[in-house]
PDB file of C-alpha atoms in Angstrom:
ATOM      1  CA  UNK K   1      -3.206 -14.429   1.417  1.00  0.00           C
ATOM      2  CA  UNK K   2      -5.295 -11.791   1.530  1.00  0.00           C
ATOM      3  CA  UNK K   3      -4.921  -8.080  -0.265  1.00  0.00           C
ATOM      4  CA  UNK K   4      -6.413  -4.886   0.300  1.00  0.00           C
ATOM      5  CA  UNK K   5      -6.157  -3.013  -2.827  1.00  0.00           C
ATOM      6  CA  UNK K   6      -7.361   1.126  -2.430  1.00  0.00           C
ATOM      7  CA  UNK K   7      -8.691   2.596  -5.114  1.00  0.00           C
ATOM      8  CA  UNK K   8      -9.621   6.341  -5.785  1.00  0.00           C
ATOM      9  CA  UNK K   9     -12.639   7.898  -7.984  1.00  0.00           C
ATOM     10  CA  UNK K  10     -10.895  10.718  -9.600  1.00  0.00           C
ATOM     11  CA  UNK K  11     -11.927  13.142 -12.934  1.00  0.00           C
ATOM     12  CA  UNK K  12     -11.580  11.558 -16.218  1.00  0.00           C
ATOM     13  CA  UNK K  13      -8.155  13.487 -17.686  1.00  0.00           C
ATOM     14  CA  UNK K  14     -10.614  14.509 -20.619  1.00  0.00           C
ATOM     15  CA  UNK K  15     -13.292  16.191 -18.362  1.00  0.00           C
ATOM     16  CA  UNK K  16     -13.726  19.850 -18.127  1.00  0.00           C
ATOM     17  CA  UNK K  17     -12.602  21.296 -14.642  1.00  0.00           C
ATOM     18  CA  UNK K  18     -14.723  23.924 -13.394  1.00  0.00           C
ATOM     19  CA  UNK K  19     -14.972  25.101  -9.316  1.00  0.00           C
ATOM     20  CA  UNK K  20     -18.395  25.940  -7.314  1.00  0.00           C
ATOM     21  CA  UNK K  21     -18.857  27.962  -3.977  1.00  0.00           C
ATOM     22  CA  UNK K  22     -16.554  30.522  -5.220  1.00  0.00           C
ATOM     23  CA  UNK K  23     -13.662  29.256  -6.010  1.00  0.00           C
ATOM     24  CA  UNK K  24     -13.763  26.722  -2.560  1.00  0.00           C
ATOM     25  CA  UNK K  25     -15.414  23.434  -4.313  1.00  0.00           C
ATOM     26  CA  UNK K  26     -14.633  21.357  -6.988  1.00  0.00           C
ATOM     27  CA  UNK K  27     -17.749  21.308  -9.448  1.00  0.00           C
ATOM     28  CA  UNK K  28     -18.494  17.628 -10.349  1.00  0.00           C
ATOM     29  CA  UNK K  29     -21.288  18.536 -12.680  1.00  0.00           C
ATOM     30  CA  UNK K  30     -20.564  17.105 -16.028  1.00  0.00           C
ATOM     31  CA  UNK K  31     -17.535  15.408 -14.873  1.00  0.00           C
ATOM     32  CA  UNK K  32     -17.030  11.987 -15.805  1.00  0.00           C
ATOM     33  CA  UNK K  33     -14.831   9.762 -13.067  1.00  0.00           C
ATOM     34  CA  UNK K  34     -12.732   7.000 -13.122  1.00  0.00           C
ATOM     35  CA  UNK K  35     -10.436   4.349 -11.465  1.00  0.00           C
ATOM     36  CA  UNK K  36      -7.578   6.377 -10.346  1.00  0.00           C
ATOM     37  CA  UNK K  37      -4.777   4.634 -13.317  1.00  0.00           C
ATOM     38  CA  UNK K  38      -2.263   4.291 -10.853  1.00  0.00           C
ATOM     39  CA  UNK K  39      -4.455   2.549  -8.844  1.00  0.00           C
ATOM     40  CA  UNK K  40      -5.662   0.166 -11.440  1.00  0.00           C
ATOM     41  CA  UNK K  41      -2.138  -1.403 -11.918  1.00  0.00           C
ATOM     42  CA  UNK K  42      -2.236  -2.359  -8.039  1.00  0.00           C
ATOM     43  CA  UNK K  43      -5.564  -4.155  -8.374  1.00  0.00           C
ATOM     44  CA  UNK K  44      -3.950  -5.471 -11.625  1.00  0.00           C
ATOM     45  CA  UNK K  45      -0.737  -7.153  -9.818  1.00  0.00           C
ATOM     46  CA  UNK K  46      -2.891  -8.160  -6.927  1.00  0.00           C
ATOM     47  CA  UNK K  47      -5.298 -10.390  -9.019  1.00  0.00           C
ATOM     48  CA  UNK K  48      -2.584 -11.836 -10.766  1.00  0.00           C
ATOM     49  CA  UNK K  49      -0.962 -12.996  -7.213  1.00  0.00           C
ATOM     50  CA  UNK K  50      -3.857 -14.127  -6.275  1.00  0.00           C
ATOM     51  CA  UNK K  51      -4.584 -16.496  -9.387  1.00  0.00           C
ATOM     52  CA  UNK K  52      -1.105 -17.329  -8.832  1.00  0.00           C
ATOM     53  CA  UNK K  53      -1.154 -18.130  -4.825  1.00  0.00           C
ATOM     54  CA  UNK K  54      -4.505 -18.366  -3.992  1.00  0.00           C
ATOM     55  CA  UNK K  55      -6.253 -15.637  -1.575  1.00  0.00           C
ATOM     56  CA  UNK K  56      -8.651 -13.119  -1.729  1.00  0.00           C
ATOM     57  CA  UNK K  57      -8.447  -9.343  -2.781  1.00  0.00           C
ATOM     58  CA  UNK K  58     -10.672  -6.821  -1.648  1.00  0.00           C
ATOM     59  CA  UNK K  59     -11.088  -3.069  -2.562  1.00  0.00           C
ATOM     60  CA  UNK K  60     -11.473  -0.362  -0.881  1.00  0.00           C
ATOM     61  CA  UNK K  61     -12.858   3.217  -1.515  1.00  0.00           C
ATOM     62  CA  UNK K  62     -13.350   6.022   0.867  1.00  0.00           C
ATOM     63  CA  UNK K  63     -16.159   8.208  -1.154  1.00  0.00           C
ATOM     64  CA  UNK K  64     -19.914   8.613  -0.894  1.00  0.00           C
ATOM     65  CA  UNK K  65     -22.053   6.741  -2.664  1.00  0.00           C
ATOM     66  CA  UNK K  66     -21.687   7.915  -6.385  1.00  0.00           C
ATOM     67  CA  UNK K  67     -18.363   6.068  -6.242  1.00  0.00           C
ATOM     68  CA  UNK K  68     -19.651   3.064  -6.430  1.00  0.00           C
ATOM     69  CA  UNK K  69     -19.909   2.209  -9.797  1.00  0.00           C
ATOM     70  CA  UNK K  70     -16.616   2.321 -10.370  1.00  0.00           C
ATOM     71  CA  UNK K  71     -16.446   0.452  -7.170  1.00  0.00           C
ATOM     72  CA  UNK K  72     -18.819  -2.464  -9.704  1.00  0.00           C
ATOM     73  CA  UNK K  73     -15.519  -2.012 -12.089  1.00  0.00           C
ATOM     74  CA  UNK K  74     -12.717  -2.853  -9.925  1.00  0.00           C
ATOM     75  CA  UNK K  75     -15.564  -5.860  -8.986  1.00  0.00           C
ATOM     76  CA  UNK K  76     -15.769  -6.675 -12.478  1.00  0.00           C
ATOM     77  CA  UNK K  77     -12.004  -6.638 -12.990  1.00  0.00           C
ATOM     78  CA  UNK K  78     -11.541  -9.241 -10.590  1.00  0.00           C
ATOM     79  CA  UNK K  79     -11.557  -8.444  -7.257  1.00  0.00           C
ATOM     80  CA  UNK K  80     -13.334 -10.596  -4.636  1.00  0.00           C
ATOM     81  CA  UNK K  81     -15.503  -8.355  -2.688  1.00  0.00           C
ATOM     82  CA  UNK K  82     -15.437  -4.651  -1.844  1.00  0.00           C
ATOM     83  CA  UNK K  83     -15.708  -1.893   1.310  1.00  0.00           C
ATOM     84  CA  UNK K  84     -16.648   1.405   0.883  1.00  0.00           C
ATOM     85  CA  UNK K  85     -16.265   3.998   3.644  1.00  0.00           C
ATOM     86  CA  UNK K  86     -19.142   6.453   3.540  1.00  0.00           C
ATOM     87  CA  UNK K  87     -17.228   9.710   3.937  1.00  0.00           C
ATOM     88  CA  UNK K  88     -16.094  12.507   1.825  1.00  0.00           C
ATOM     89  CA  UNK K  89     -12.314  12.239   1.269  1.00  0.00           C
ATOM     90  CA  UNK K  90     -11.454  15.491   3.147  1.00  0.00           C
ATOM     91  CA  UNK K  91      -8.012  15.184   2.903  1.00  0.00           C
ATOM     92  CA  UNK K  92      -5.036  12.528   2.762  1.00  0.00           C
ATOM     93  CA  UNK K  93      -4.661  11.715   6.340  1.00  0.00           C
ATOM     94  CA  UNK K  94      -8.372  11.425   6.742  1.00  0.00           C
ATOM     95  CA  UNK K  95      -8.553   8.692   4.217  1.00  0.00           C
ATOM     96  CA  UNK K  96      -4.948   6.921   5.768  1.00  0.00           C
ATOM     97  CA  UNK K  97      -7.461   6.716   8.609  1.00  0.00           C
ATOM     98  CA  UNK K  98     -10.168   5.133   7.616  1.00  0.00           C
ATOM     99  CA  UNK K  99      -8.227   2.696   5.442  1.00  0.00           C
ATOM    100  CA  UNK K 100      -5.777   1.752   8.640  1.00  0.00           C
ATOM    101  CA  UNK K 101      -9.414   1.590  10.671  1.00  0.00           C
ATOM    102  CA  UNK K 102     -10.429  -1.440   8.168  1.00  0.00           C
ATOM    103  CA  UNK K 103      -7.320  -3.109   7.876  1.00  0.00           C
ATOM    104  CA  UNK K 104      -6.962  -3.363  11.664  1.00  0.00           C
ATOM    105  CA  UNK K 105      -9.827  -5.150  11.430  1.00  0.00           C
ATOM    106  CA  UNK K 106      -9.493  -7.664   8.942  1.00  0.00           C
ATOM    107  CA  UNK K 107      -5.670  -8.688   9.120  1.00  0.00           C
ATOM    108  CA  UNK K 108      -4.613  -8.003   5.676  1.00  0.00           C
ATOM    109  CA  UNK K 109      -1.132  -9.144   4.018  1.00  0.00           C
ATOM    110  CA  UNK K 110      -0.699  -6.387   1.123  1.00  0.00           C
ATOM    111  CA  UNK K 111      -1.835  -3.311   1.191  1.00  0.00           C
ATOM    112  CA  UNK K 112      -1.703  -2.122  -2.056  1.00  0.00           C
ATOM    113  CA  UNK K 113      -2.616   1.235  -4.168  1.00  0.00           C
ATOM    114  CA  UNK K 114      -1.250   3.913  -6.712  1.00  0.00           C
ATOM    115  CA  UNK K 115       1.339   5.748  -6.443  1.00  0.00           C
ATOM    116  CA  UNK K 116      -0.895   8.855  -6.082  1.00  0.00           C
ATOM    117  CA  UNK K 117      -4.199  10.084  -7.437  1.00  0.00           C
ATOM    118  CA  UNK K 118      -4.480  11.465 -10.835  1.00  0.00           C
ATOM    119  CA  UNK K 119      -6.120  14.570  -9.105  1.00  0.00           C
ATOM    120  CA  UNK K 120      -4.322  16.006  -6.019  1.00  0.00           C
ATOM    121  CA  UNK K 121      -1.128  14.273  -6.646  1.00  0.00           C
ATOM    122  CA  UNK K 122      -0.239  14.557  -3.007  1.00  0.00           C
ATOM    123  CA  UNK K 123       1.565  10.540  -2.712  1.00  0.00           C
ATOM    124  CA  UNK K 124       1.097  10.841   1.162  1.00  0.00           C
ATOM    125  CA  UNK K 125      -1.214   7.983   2.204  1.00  0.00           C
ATOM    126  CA  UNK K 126       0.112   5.000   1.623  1.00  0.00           C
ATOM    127  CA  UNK K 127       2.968   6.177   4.059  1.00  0.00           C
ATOM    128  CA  UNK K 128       0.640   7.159   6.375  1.00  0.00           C
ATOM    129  CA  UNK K 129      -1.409   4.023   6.076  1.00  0.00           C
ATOM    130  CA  UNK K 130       2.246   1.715   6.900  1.00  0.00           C
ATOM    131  CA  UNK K 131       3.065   4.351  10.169  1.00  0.00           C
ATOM    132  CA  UNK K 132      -0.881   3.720  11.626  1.00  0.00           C
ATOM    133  CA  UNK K 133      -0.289   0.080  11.204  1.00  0.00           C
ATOM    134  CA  UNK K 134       2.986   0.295  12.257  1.00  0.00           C
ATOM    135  CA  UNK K 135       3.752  -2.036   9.031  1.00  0.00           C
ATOM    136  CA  UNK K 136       6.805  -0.896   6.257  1.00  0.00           C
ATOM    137  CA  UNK K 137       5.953   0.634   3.256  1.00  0.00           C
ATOM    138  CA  UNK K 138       7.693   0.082   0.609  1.00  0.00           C
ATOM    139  CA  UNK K 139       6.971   3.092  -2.325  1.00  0.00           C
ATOM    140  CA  UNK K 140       6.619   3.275  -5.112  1.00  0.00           C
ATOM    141  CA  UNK K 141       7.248   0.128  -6.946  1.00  0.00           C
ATOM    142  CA  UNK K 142       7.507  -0.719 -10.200  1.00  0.00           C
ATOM    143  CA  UNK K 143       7.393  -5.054  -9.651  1.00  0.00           C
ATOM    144  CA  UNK K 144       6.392  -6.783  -6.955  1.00  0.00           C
ATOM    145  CA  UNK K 145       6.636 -11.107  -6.222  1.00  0.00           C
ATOM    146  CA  UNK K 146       6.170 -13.081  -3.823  1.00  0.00           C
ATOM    147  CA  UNK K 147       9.597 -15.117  -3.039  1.00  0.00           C
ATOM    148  CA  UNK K 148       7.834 -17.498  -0.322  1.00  0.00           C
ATOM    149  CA  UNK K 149       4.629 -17.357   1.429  1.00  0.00           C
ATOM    150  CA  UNK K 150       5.845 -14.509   4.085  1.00  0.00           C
ATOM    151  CA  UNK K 151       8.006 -12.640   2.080  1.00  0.00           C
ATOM    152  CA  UNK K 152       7.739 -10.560  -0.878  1.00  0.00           C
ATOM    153  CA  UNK K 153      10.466  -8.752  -3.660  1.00  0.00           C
ATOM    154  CA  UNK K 154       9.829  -5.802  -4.869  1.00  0.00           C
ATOM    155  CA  UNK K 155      11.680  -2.757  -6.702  1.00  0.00           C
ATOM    156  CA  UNK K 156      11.547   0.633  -7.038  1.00  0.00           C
ATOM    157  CA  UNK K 157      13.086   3.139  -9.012  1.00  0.00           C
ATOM    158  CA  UNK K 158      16.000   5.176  -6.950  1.00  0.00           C
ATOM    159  CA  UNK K 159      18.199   7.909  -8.473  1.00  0.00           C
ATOM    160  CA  UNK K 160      20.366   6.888 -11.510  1.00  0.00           C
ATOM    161  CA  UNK K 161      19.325   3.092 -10.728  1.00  0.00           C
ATOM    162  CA  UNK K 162      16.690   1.053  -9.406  1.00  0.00           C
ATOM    163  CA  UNK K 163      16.740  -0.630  -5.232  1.00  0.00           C
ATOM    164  CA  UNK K 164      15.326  -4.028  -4.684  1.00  0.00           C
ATOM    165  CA  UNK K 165      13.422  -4.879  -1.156  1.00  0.00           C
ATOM    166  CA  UNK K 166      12.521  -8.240   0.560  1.00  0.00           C
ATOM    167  CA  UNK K 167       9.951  -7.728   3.126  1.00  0.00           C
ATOM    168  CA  UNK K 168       8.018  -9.869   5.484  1.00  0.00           C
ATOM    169  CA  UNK K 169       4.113  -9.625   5.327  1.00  0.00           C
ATOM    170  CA  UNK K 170       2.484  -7.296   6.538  1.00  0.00           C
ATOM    171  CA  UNK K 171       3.356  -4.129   4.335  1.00  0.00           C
ATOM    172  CA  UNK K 172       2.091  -1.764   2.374  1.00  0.00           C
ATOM    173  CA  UNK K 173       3.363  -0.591  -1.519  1.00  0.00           C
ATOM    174  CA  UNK K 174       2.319   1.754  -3.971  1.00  0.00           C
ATOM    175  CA  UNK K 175       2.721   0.715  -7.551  1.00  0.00           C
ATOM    176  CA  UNK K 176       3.716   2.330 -10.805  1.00  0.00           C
ATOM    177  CA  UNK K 177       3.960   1.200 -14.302  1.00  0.00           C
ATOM    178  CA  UNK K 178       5.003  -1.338 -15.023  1.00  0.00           C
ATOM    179  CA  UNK K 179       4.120  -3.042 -12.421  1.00  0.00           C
ATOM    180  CA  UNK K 180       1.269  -4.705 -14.197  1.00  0.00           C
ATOM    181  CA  UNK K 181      -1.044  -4.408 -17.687  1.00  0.00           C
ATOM    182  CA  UNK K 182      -4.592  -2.942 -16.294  1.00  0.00           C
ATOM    183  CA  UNK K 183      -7.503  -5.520 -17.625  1.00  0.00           C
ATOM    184  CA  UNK K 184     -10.634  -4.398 -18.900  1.00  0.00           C
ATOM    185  CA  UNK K 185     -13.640  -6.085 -17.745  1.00  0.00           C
ATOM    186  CA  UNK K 186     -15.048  -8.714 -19.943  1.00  0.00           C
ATOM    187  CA  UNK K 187     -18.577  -9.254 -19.788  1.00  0.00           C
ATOM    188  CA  UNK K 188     -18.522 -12.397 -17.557  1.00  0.00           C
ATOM    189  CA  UNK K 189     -16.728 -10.102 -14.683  1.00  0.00           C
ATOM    190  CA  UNK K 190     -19.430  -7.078 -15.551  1.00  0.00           C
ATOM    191  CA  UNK K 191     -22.185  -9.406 -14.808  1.00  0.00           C
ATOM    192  CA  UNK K 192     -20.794 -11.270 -11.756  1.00  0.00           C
ATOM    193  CA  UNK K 193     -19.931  -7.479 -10.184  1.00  0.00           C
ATOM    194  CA  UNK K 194     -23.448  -7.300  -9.533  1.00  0.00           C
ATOM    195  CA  UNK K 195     -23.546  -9.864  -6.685  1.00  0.00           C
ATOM    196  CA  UNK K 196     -20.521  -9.832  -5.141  1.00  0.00           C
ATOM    197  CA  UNK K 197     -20.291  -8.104  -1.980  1.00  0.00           C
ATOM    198  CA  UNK K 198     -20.171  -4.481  -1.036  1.00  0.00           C
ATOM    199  CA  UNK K 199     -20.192  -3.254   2.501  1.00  0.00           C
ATOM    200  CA  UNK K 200     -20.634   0.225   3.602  1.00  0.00           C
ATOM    201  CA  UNK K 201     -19.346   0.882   6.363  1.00  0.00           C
ATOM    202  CA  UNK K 202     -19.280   4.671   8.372  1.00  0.00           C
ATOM    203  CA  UNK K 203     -16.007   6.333   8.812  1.00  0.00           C
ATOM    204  CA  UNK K 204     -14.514   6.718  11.737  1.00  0.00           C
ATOM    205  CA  UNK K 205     -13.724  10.160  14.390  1.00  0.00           C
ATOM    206  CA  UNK K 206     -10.608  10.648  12.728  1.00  0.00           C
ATOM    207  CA  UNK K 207     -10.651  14.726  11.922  1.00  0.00           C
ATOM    208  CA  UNK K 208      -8.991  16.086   8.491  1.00  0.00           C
ATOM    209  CA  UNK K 209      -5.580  17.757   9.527  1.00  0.00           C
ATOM    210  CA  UNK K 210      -5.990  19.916   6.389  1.00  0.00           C
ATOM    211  CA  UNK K 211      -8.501  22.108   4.322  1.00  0.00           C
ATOM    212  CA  UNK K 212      -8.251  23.583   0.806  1.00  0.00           C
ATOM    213  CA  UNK K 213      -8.683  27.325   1.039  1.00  0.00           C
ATOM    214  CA  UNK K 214      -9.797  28.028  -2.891  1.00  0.00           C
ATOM    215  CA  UNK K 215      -9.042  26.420  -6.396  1.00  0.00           C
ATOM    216  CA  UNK K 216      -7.976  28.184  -9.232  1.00  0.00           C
ATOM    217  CA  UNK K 217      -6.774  27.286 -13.067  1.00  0.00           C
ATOM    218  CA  UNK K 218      -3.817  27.764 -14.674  1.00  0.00           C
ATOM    219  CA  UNK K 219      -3.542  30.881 -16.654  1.00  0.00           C
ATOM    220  CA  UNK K 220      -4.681  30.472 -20.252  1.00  0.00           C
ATOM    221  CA  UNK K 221      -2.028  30.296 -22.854  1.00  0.00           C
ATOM    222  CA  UNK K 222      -1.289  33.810 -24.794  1.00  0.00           C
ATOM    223  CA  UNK K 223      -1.506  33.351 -28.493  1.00  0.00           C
ATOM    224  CA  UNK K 224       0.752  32.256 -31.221  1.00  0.00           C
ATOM    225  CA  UNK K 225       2.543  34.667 -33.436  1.00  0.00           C
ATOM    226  CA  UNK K 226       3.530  33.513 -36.599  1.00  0.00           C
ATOM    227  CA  UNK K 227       7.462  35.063 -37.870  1.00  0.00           C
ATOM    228  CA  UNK K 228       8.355  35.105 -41.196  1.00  0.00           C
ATOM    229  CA  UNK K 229      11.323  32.810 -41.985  1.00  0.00           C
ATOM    230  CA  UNK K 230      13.307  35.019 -42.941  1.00  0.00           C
ATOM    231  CA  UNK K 231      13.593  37.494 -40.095  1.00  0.00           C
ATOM    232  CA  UNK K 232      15.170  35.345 -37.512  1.00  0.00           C
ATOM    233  CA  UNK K 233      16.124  38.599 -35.433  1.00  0.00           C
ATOM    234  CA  UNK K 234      12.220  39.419 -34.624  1.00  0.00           C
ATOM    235  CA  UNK K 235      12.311  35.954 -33.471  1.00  0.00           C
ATOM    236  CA  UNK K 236      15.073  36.277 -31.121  1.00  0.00           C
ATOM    237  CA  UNK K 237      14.032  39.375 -29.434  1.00  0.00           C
ATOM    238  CA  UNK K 238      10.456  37.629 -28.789  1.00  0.00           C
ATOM    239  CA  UNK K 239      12.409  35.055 -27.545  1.00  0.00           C
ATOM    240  CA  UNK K 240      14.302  37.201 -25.075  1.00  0.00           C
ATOM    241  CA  UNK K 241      11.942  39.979 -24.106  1.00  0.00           C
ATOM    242  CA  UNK K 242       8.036  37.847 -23.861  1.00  0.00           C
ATOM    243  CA  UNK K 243       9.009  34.194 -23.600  1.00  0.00           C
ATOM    244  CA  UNK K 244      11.697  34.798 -21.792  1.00  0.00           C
ATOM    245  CA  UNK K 245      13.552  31.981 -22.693  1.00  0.00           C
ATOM    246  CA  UNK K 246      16.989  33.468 -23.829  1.00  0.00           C
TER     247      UNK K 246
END
């Protein structure tokens, strides 16, 4: 069996956001990235299945080349060998692209990745990626088995309940928690990331089919003012007439 598990480099949650080029770029200078999280628990679940069934998982990550050290991670957690597609991720249906591209290529089984990236939250390609391949998707999911050696189970969460799926390999799913319990690389995975394989390969034609105009920060929170216990009516008219919450 054999997985392809996408994975996105995306600004540590604890980073300081700032924008370039006024207002058109994101600045990445002094930002520390990461493993997209919802991405880790797909490479999770996919290493377990394959210590479980036997295969191969490979990762994928459509970013230039300062990506690739986290690229050594998802190595180091336990995937096989990795593919990185030298491009700038211009926008979701340019990286549903380049990921359908490779999987044409290679004949994958799963197709696995996060629900969404921690960054643009835009949960668009792994639909894409199933319609390119003409493949189902199956998103998101919260547990995924296999029941037999062409089929898998998984669920999802639906309104007021939860819907279970069987579907025949190929597919694609996004996960959630809980699907799986990310690892963290031990030092025996850290040192054998160093040698296993990592192909570059250039993107294809495929054009972005969208472009962000400008960035911009939320407005800064106003102040607190502190009322005096004992005058609940000044509280209530702040309430009312600047919160606006009454």
């Amino acid at each position: 069996m054999k997985i392809l598990v996408c994975i996105s480099n995306v600004p540590d949650t604890t980073s300081k956001i700032n924008f370039a080029a006024d207002n058109k770029e994101f600045d990445k200078n002094g930002v520390q990235f990461v493993i997209n999280p919802w991405d880790e628990y797909a490479l999770t679940r996919a290493i377990e299945l394959k210590e479980a069934k036997g295969g191969s998982v490979t990762v994928i990550n459509v970013g230039e080349a300062d990506t690739e050290p986290n690229i050594r991670k998802a190595l180091a957690i336990g995937a096989d060998d990795a593919i990185r597609v030298n491009a700038h991720p211009k926008d979701a249906f340019f990286v549903a692209q380049q990921i359908a591209a490779v999987a044409k290529e290679n004949n994958y089984d799963i197709i696995l990745m996060g629900k969404e990236s921690i960054d643009y939250n835009g949960s668009q390609v792994h639909n894409m990626v199933g319609e390119l391949l003409s493949i189902p998707s199956v998103v998101p999911a919260f547990k995924l088995d296999m029941v037999d050696d062409t089929t898998a189970r998984l669920e999802r969460e639906i309104e007021g309940g939860k819907e279970v799926v069987e579907v025949k390999l190929p597919f694609v799913a996004s996960a959630q928690q809980p699907m799986s319990e990310p690892r963290i690389p031990n030092m025996r995975g850290i040192m054998t990331a160093r040698t296993k394989p990592l192909q570059v390969v250039e993107p294809t034609g495929a054009e972005a089919k969208s472009a962000y105009v400008n960035y911009s920060k939320p407005e800064k929170k106003g102040g607190v003012k502190m009322i005096d216990a004992e005058n609940a009516g000044e509280l209530i008219t702040l309430l009312r007439n600047e919160a606006k919450v009454l």
